[in-house]
mmCIF file of C-alpha atoms and ligand atoms in Angstrom:
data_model
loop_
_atom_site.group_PDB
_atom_site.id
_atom_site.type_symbol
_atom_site.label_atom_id
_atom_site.label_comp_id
_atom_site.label_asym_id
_atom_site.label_seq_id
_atom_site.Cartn_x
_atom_site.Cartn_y
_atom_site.Cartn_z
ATOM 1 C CA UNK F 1 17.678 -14.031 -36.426
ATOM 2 C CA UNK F 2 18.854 -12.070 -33.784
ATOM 3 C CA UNK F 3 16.745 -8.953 -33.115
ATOM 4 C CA UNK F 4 18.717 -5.690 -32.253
ATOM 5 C CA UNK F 5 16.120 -3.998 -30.231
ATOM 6 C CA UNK F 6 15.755 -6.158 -26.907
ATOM 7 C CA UNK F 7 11.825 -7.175 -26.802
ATOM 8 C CA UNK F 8 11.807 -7.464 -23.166
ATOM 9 C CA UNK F 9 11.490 -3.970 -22.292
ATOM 10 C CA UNK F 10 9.183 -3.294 -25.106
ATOM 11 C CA UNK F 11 7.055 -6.193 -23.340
ATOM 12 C CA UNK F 12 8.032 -4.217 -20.041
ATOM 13 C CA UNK F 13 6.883 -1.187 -21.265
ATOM 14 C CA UNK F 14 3.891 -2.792 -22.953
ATOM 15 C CA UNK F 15 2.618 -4.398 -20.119
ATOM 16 C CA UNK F 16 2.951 -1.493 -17.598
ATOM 17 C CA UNK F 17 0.683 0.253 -19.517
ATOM 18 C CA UNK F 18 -1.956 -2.153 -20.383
ATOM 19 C CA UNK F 19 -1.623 -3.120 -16.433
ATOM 20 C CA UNK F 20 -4.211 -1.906 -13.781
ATOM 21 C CA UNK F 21 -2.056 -0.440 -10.799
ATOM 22 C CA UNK F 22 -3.127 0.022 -7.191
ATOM 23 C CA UNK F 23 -1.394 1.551 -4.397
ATOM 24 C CA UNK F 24 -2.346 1.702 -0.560
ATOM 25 C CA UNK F 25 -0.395 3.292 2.503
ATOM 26 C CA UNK F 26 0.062 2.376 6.335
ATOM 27 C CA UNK F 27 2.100 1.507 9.120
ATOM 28 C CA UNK F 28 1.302 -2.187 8.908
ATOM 29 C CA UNK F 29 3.338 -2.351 12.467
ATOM 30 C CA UNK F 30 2.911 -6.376 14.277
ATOM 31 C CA UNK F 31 1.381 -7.896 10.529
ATOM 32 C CA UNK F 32 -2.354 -9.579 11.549
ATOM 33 C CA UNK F 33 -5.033 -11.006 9.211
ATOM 34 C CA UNK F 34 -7.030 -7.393 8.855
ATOM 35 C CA UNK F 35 -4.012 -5.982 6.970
ATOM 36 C CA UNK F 36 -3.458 -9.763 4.721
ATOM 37 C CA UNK F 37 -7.074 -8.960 3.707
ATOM 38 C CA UNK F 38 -6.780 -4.981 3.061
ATOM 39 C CA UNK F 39 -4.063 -5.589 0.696
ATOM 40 C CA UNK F 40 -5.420 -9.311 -0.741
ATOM 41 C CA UNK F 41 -8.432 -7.593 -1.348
ATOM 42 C CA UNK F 42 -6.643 -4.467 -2.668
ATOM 43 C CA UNK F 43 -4.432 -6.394 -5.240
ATOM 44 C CA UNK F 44 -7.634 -8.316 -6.618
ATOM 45 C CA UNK F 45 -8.819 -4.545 -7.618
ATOM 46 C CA UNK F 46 -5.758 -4.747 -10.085
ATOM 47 C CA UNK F 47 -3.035 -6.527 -11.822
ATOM 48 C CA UNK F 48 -0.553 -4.932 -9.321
ATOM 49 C CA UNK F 49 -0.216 -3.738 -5.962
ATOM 50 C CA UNK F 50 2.095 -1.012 -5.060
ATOM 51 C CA UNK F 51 2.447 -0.784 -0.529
ATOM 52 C CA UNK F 52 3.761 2.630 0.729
ATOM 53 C CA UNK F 53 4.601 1.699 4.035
ATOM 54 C CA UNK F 54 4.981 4.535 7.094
ATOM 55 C CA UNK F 55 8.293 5.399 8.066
ATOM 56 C CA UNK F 56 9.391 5.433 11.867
ATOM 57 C CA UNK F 57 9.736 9.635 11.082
ATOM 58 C CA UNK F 58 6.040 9.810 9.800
ATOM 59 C CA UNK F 59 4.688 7.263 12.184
ATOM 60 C CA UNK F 60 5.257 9.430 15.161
ATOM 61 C CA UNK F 61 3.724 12.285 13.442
ATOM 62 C CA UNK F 62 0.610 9.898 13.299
ATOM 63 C CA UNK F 63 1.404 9.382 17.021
ATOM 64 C CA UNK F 64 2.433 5.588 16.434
ATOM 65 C CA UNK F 65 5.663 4.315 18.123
ATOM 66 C CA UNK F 66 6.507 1.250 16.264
ATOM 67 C CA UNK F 67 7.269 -2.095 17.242
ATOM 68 C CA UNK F 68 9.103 -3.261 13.751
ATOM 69 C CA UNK F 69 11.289 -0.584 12.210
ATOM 70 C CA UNK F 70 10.134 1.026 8.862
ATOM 71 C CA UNK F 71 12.792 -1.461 7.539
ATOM 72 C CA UNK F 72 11.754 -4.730 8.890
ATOM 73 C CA UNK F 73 8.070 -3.784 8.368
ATOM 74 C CA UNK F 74 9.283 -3.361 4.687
ATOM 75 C CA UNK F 75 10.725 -6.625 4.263
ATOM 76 C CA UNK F 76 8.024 -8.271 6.045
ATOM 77 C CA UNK F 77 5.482 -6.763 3.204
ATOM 78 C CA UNK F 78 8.048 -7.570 0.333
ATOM 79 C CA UNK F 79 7.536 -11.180 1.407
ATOM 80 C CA UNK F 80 3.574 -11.416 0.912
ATOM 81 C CA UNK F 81 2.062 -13.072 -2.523
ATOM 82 C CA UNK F 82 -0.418 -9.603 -2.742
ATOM 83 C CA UNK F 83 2.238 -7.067 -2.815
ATOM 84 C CA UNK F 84 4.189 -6.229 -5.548
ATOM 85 C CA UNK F 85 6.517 -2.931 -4.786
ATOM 86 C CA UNK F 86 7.453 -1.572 -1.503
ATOM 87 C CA UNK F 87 7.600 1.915 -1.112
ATOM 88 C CA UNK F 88 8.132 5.176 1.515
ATOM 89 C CA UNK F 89 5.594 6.790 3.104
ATOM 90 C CA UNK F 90 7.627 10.023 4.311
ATOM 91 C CA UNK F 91 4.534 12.554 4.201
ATOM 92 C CA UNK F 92 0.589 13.429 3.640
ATOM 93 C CA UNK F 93 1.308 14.763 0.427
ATOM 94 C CA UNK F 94 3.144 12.443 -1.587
ATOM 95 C CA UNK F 95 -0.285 10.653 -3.059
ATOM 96 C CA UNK F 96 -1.151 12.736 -5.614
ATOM 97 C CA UNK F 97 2.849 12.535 -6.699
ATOM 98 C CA UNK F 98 2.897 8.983 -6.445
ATOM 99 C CA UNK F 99 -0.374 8.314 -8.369
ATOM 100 C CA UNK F 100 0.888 10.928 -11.445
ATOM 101 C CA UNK F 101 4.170 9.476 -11.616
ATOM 102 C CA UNK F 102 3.396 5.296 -10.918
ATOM 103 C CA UNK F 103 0.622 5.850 -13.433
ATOM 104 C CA UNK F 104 -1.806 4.451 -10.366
ATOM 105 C CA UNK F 105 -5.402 3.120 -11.613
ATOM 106 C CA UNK F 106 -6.923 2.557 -8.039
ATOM 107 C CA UNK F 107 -6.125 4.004 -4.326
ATOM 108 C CA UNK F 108 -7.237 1.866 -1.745
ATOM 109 C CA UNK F 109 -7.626 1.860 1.721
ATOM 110 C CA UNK F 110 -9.517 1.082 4.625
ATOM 111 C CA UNK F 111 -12.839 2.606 5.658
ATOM 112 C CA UNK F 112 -11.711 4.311 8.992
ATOM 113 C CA UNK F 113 -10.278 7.059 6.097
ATOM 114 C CA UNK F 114 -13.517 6.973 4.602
ATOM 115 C CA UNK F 115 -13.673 10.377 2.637
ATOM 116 C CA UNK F 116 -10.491 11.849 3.612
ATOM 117 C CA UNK F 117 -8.573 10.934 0.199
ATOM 118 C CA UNK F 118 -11.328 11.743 -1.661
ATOM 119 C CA UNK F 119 -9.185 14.974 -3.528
ATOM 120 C CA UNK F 120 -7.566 11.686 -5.374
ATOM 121 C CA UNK F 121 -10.903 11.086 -7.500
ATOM 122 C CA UNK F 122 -9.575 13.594 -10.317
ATOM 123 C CA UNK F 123 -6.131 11.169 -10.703
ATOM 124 C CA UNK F 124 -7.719 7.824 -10.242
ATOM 125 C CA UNK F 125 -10.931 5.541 -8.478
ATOM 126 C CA UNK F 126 -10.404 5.867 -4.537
ATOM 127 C CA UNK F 127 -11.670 2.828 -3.192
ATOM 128 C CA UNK F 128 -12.590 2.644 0.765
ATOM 129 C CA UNK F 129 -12.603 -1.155 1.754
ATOM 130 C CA UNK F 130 -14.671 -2.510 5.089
ATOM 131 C CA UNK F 131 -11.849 -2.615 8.394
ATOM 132 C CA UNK F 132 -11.779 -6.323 9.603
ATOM 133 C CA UNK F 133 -13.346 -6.722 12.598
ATOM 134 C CA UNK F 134 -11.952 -7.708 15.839
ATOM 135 C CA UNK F 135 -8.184 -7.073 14.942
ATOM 136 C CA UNK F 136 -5.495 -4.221 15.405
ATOM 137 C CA UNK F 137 -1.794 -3.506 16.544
ATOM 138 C CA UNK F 138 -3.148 -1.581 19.118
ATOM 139 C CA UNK F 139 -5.351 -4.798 20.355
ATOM 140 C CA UNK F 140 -2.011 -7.126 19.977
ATOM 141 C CA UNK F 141 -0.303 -4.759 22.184
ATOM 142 C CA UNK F 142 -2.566 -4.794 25.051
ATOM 143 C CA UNK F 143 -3.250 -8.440 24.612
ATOM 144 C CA UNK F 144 0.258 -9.067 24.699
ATOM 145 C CA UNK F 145 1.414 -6.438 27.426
ATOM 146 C CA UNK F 146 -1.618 -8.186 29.846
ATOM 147 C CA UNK F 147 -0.499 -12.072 29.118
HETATM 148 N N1 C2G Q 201 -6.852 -2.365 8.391
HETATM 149 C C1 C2G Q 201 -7.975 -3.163 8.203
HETATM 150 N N2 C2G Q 201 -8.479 -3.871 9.236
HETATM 151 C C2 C2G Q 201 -7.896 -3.818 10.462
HETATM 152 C C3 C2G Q 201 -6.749 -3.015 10.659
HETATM 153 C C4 C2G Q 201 -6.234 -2.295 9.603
HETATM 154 O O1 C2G Q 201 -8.532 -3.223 7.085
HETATM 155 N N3 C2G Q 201 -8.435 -4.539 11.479
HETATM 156 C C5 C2G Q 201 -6.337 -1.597 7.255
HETATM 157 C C6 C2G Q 201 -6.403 -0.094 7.475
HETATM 158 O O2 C2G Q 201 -7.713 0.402 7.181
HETATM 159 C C7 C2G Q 201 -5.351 0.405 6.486
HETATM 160 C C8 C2G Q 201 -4.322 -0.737 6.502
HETATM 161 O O3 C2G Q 201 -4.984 -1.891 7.051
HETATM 162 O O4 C2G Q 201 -5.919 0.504 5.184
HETATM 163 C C9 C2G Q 201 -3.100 -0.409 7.332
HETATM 164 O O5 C2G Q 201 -3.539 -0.057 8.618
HETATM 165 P P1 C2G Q 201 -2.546 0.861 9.523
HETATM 166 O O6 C2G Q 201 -1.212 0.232 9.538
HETATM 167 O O7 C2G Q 201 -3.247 1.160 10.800
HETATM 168 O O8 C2G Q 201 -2.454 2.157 8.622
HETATM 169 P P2 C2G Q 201 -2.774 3.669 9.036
HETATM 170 O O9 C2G Q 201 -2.028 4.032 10.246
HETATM 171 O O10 C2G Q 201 -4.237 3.818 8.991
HETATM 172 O O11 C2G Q 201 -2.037 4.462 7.824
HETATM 173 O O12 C2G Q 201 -1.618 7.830 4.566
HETATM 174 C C10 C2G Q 201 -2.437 6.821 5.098
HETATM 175 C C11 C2G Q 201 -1.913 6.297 6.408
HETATM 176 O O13 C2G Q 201 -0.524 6.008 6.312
HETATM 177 C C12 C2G Q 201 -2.706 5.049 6.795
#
């Protein structure tokens, strides 16, 4: 018989809300192996891994300059196995937003912010992982800029 309610989004709907859901944010300018283990080790928190990614706008108000445009650091993201959803980062504020509304289980993020999210811990578990050592844009720069 043919059912008249669509299952799908009832299975939609059904898994979203059995599924754990993590979210991180950062620049992720000039991709290396310390951010492929931040976020491999941030979707194996989960059963999904939402990436808000720094705009060019918010960047400089970190004081980064880019090498990849918000959009092609996007699309680079969208195309690795541990991320799920690409988002904007436009602001410091939008966490607490994002976690309500995505129905986010875990935050994640490297230890260099150790602490500094910690006002999260009344939405959801804030989870600081270990930096990889030995690697950064910054390093790839100067390497690069010397060679
Ligand atoms: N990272 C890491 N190991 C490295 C370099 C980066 O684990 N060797 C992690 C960072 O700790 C961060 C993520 O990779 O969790 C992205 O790093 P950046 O692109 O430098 O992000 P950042 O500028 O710290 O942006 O609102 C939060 C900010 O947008 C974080």
């Amino acid at each position: 018989y043919k059912t008249t309610t669509p299952l799908l989004p009832f299975c939609q709907t059904l898994k979203s809300s059995f599924m754990k859901k993590v979210i991180t944010y950062g620049t992720f300018d000039l991709l290396h192996h310390g951010h492929i283990r931040l976020l491999e080790r941030a979707r194996a928190l989960g059963d999904h891994l939402t990436v808000a990614v720094s705009t060019d706008e918010f960047n400089l108000g970190k004081g980064k300059v880019c090498t990849y445009t918000y959009s092609e650091r996007a699309h680079i993201l969208e195309a690795i196995r541990y991320v799920d959803e690409v988002i904007p980062e436009t602001n410091w504020e939008q966490k607490i937003t994002d976690v309500k509304e995505r129905e986010i289980d875990v935050f994640v993020i490297g230890d260099d912010w150790e602490g500094k999210f910690d006002f999260l811990k009344e939405h959801c578990e804030v989870v600081y992982l270990p930096r990889t050592a030995g690697i950064s844009t910054t390093q790839i720069k100067s390497s690069l800029s010397e060679s």
